[in-house]
Amino acid sequence: MQPDHARRPLWVSENGRIIFETFHPQAAQVADFLIAVSEPVSRPQLMHEYQITALSLNAAIANGIDVEQIIKVLRKLSKTVVDESFLEFIREKCKSTGKLRLILRDGRHFLESEDAPLLQHLCSDADVAACLVQELAPESRIVEVDSLKVEKLKLAAHQMSFPLLQEYEFRRDREDTNPQLTAVLRPTVNLRPYQQRALSKMFSADGVAKSGIVVLPCGAGKTLVGIAACCRVGRRALVLTTTAVAVDQWRRQIQLFTSLPPEDVYALTAEHKRPIEDAQRRACIVISTYSMLGYTGRRGGDTQFILDQLQQLEWGLLVVDEVQVMPARTFRTVATMIKSHCCLGLTATLVREDDLIQDLHWLIGPKLYEANWQQLQDEGYLARVRCIEVWCDMSTEFFIEYLQAADSPEVPGSLRATLQRALWTCNPNKLKTCEYLIRFHEQRGDKIIVFSDNIFILKDFARRLGRYYICGSVDMRERLQILSEFQESSACNTIFLSKVGDNAIDLPVANVIVQISSHYGSRRQEAQRLGRILRPKPQTSSSGGRFNAYFYSVVSRDTQELYHANRRQQFLVEQGYNYQAGKGCRRLRGWSWMGFRHPCTFQDAWCTAPREQHEHPPRLPSAADAHEAQEMHHERHEHHEHQEQPMSRARLLPLPRLCWIAEPKTPIAGDWRGRAIRFDPTVLRKFRMQTDNFCTSSWLEFKARGLLAASVWICLG
Ligand SMILES: Nc1ncnc2c1ncn2[C@@H]1O[C@H](COP(=O)(O)OP(=O)(O)OP(=O)(O)O)[C@@H](O)[C@H]1O
């Protein structure tokens, strides 16, 4: 230990792990240094954890930090004497970093270095040599690369620990091949301090743009950072994002924040296709999706024409939104397909559940900047979210089925997990809790998003509650209508979203999320869903004190879902979020900090009073009722369709009176029309008659879907 260790904020261990005491007087400067040279591992309130890696050092050198400076600062801040072997590791890794550049000139790629022997050494590798157009001449400092093998070259160089820098001297580029983009940010736009910091890491004063990745929390304004980068580079720009809704949002934000004429912004989606006009002489911004560019099947003539244009043109900047999806096999070819001088990756969650995230460092470039979620929240740029995990007991019938599914000889092994998943998703108590939360928050005047990966439950629940839903089958026009109604109308306070709404949907008014079904242990999905309510909110007196947004993850107790939930939360916990856990909706009423009251505010909800108090419990629908309800539903849809009303918006009604069954007591064999259901084959056959459209070839799938239908009837009748 150093004698003055109490005044130093870091513990630096020999494997590169750094613990940082955030209560140090110079914490802000120390955090800036750590972000520049290492990767954040976890950042709760008092102690942060960082890791120095070869990639983080590469990013530091790319940002112009000198290796001896890194060592000096580490020695100065560490409470302990920094191990010499670790310092040697830093020197070794930094030796070759930043000396090799991959550049694009007149549509051709070149490998360049001031250090001729280093370039010789790299090109002597067989994998690298296979990517070159011709052999490197002795003493030469530049060699041409086969443009189709750029990805392979980057990988080979990365594997040899010689990361390639991709920089663009945009001020010196030729006007004839790459015309100027006449776009500037409007004078009313004020970039926030962290947005400016991110851009300053990308651009150096002498008009050079570096390729790399900027990590900002959801809702912190990555789109504006991307747009500002396009304006700064001032050449043709191509933006890739995940969905058509996101394409539209980018287009609207470009229009809102810049002076670019609308005709110079092109959206390329399944629904919008406009060839680039005067492509050689007039610069533009094109926005499209990964799937549009990555699709390998046959395309229509007009789409193919536009894609050929994209491939032939030279792009000043390629902006890759939600960059974490890029390493997927179908999308990574996009990076090679497009000839761009510089590439900016944007993301909130640099995590994937596979190992491919590391590939981004050579596919796109080093991480240039990463903001701290808690810091942005404290500065008022993000909402203050309370995360709550609501545990719901499985209903008896569902739990029996769940346990039996684990080793049922009737169910093929590969499908047991699917069946169990269907059961924990459709747990009646879970849906009951969801309804309770919707009612509670709607009454407070909140705007609620209910997330469900399970499409069946999403649609059915939304229809029965008379709320809009958006999933893959809802077309673009309708999605935009629903989103704008949610934003603007006080009559629409809850929408149901499938995973199409996980990211890149900007709904600033939303302040409550209820998650009822999700993709296993995906940390990225959890963080991105939370991101939908992170847009800053006004602090109101009714907002429950410190918090002004709520994220409920509703999970079925004693099932595998709890384990997945735990894994999902890891990323957010590392960003400093705490999950408060609590039991189902009856218990929620006891949470006085939230304002849940007993007796419940919703007088009309069956779940609000103990079951025994109802002399005449509401009747559940019979099979005939169910059939009739479905017919009425279809009729209503047809009627609305006739009036050009979108199907998913067909019923925006006040919440109907619901009749929940809390705990079906006595299963009625062979007859599901009463208060309970037994999942025997007879019952399922009956379902088949009622719900033909849910049947599929596989018996189990049918069973699973039968269960879904059953749960809905039982719960929501
Ligand atoms: N500097 C700024 N000034 C004013 N508004 C801003 C600024 N930066 C961002 N915003 C607004 O903040 C909102 C969120 O921005 P944006 O959609 O870009 O977030 P994001 O980081 O891309 O989020 P996500 O990851 O969820 O897609 C938008 O409404 C945007 O207009």
PDB file of N, CA and C in Angstrom, residues 39 53-56 155 158 213 327 332 350-352 354-365:
ATOM      1  N   GLU A  39     -12.695  -0.499 -19.739  1.00  0.00           N
ATOM      2  CA  GLU A  39     -14.111  -0.819 -19.973  1.00  0.00           C
ATOM      3  C   GLU A  39     -14.843  -0.825 -18.633  1.00  0.00           C
ATOM      4  N   THR A  53      -8.245  -3.679 -20.949  1.00  0.00           N
ATOM      5  CA  THR A  53      -8.051  -4.794 -21.884  1.00  0.00           C
ATOM      6  C   THR A  53      -7.270  -4.271 -23.090  1.00  0.00           C
ATOM      7  N   ALA A  54      -6.844  -5.209 -23.941  1.00  0.00           N
ATOM      8  CA  ALA A  54      -6.130  -4.799 -25.157  1.00  0.00           C
ATOM      9  C   ALA A  54      -7.019  -3.876 -25.992  1.00  0.00           C
ATOM     10  N   LEU A  55      -8.328  -4.183 -26.037  1.00  0.00           N
ATOM     11  CA  LEU A  55      -9.246  -3.376 -26.849  1.00  0.00           C
ATOM     12  C   LEU A  55      -9.447  -1.990 -26.256  1.00  0.00           C
ATOM     13  N   SER A  56      -9.516  -1.933 -24.919  1.00  0.00           N
ATOM     14  CA  SER A  56      -9.724  -0.610 -24.316  1.00  0.00           C
ATOM     15  C   SER A  56      -8.472   0.250 -24.509  1.00  0.00           C
ATOM     16  N   LEU A 155     -10.185  -8.818 -39.496  1.00  0.00           N
ATOM     17  CA  LEU A 155     -10.132  -9.910 -38.528  1.00  0.00           C
ATOM     18  C   LEU A 155      -8.701 -10.427 -38.369  1.00  0.00           C
ATOM     19  N   HIS A 158      -6.635  -8.034 -36.468  1.00  0.00           N
ATOM     20  CA  HIS A 158      -7.049  -8.033 -35.060  1.00  0.00           C
ATOM     21  C   HIS A 158      -6.449  -9.240 -34.343  1.00  0.00           C
ATOM     22  N   ILE A 213     -17.218   3.376 -31.747  1.00  0.00           N
ATOM     23  CA  ILE A 213     -18.545   3.156 -31.157  1.00  0.00           C
ATOM     24  C   ILE A 213     -18.795   4.148 -30.018  1.00  0.00           C
ATOM     25  N   PRO A 327     -23.074  -7.821 -35.392  1.00  0.00           N
ATOM     26  CA  PRO A 327     -22.288  -9.049 -35.532  1.00  0.00           C
ATOM     27  C   PRO A 327     -23.106 -10.269 -35.954  1.00  0.00           C
ATOM     28  N   ARG A 332     -23.675  -8.773 -40.748  1.00  0.00           N
ATOM     29  CA  ARG A 332     -22.307  -8.275 -40.729  1.00  0.00           C
ATOM     30  C   ARG A 332     -21.769  -8.017 -42.134  1.00  0.00           C
ATOM     31  N   LEU A 350     -23.873  -2.423 -25.056  1.00  0.00           N
ATOM     32  CA  LEU A 350     -22.855  -3.149 -25.808  1.00  0.00           C
ATOM     33  C   LEU A 350     -22.760  -4.565 -25.231  1.00  0.00           C
ATOM     34  N   VAL A 351     -23.879  -5.266 -25.276  1.00  0.00           N
ATOM     35  CA  VAL A 351     -23.887  -6.651 -24.780  1.00  0.00           C
ATOM     36  C   VAL A 351     -24.680  -7.535 -25.734  1.00  0.00           C
ATOM     37  N   ARG A 352     -24.250  -8.774 -25.856  1.00  0.00           N
ATOM     38  CA  ARG A 352     -25.005  -9.813 -26.553  1.00  0.00           C
ATOM     39  C   ARG A 352     -24.872 -11.066 -25.718  1.00  0.00           C
ATOM     40  N   ASP A 354     -24.290 -13.935 -26.961  1.00  0.00           N
ATOM     41  CA  ASP A 354     -23.237 -14.780 -27.530  1.00  0.00           C
ATOM     42  C   ASP A 354     -21.905 -14.038 -27.391  1.00  0.00           C
ATOM     43  N   ASP A 355     -20.837 -14.584 -28.008  1.00  0.00           N
ATOM     44  CA  ASP A 355     -19.516 -13.953 -27.820  1.00  0.00           C
ATOM     45  C   ASP A 355     -19.193 -12.917 -28.889  1.00  0.00           C
ATOM     46  N   LEU A 356     -20.160 -12.622 -29.743  1.00  0.00           N
ATOM     47  CA  LEU A 356     -19.832 -11.837 -30.938  1.00  0.00           C
ATOM     48  C   LEU A 356     -19.612 -10.348 -30.684  1.00  0.00           C
ATOM     49  N   ILE A 357     -19.881  -9.886 -29.473  1.00  0.00           N
ATOM     50  CA  ILE A 357     -19.790  -8.447 -29.227  1.00  0.00           C
ATOM     51  C   ILE A 357     -18.360  -7.934 -29.460  1.00  0.00           C
ATOM     52  N   GLN A 358     -17.387  -8.797 -29.147  1.00  0.00           N
ATOM     53  CA  GLN A 358     -15.984  -8.378 -29.322  1.00  0.00           C
ATOM     54  C   GLN A 358     -15.675  -8.093 -30.791  1.00  0.00           C
ATOM     55  N   ASP A 359     -16.414  -8.748 -31.697  1.00  0.00           N
ATOM     56  CA  ASP A 359     -16.150  -8.549 -33.129  1.00  0.00           C
ATOM     57  C   ASP A 359     -16.370  -7.104 -33.559  1.00  0.00           C
ATOM     58  N   LEU A 360     -17.202  -6.403 -32.810  1.00  0.00           N
ATOM     59  CA  LEU A 360     -17.494  -5.018 -33.198  1.00  0.00           C
ATOM     60  C   LEU A 360     -16.242  -4.159 -33.176  1.00  0.00           C
ATOM     61  N   HIS A 361     -15.290  -4.514 -32.327  1.00  0.00           N
ATOM     62  CA  HIS A 361     -14.096  -3.682 -32.213  1.00  0.00           C
ATOM     63  C   HIS A 361     -13.258  -3.712 -33.477  1.00  0.00           C
ATOM     64  N   TRP A 362     -13.357  -4.782 -34.240  1.00  0.00           N
ATOM     65  CA  TRP A 362     -12.646  -4.745 -35.529  1.00  0.00           C
ATOM     66  C   TRP A 362     -13.591  -4.514 -36.701  1.00  0.00           C
ATOM     67  N   LEU A 363     -14.878  -4.889 -36.553  1.00  0.00           N
ATOM     68  CA  LEU A 363     -15.839  -4.613 -37.640  1.00  0.00           C
ATOM     69  C   LEU A 363     -16.089  -3.106 -37.765  1.00  0.00           C
ATOM     70  N   ILE A 364     -16.261  -2.433 -36.640  1.00  0.00           N
ATOM     71  CA  ILE A 364     -16.595  -1.006 -36.632  1.00  0.00           C
ATOM     72  C   ILE A 364     -15.418  -0.155 -36.172  1.00  0.00           C
ATOM     73  N   GLY A 365     -14.889  -0.464 -35.018  1.00  0.00           N
ATOM     74  CA  GLY A 365     -13.773   0.322 -34.479  1.00  0.00           C
ATOM     75  C   GLY A 365     -13.826   0.320 -32.968  1.00  0.00           C
TER      76      GLY A 365
END
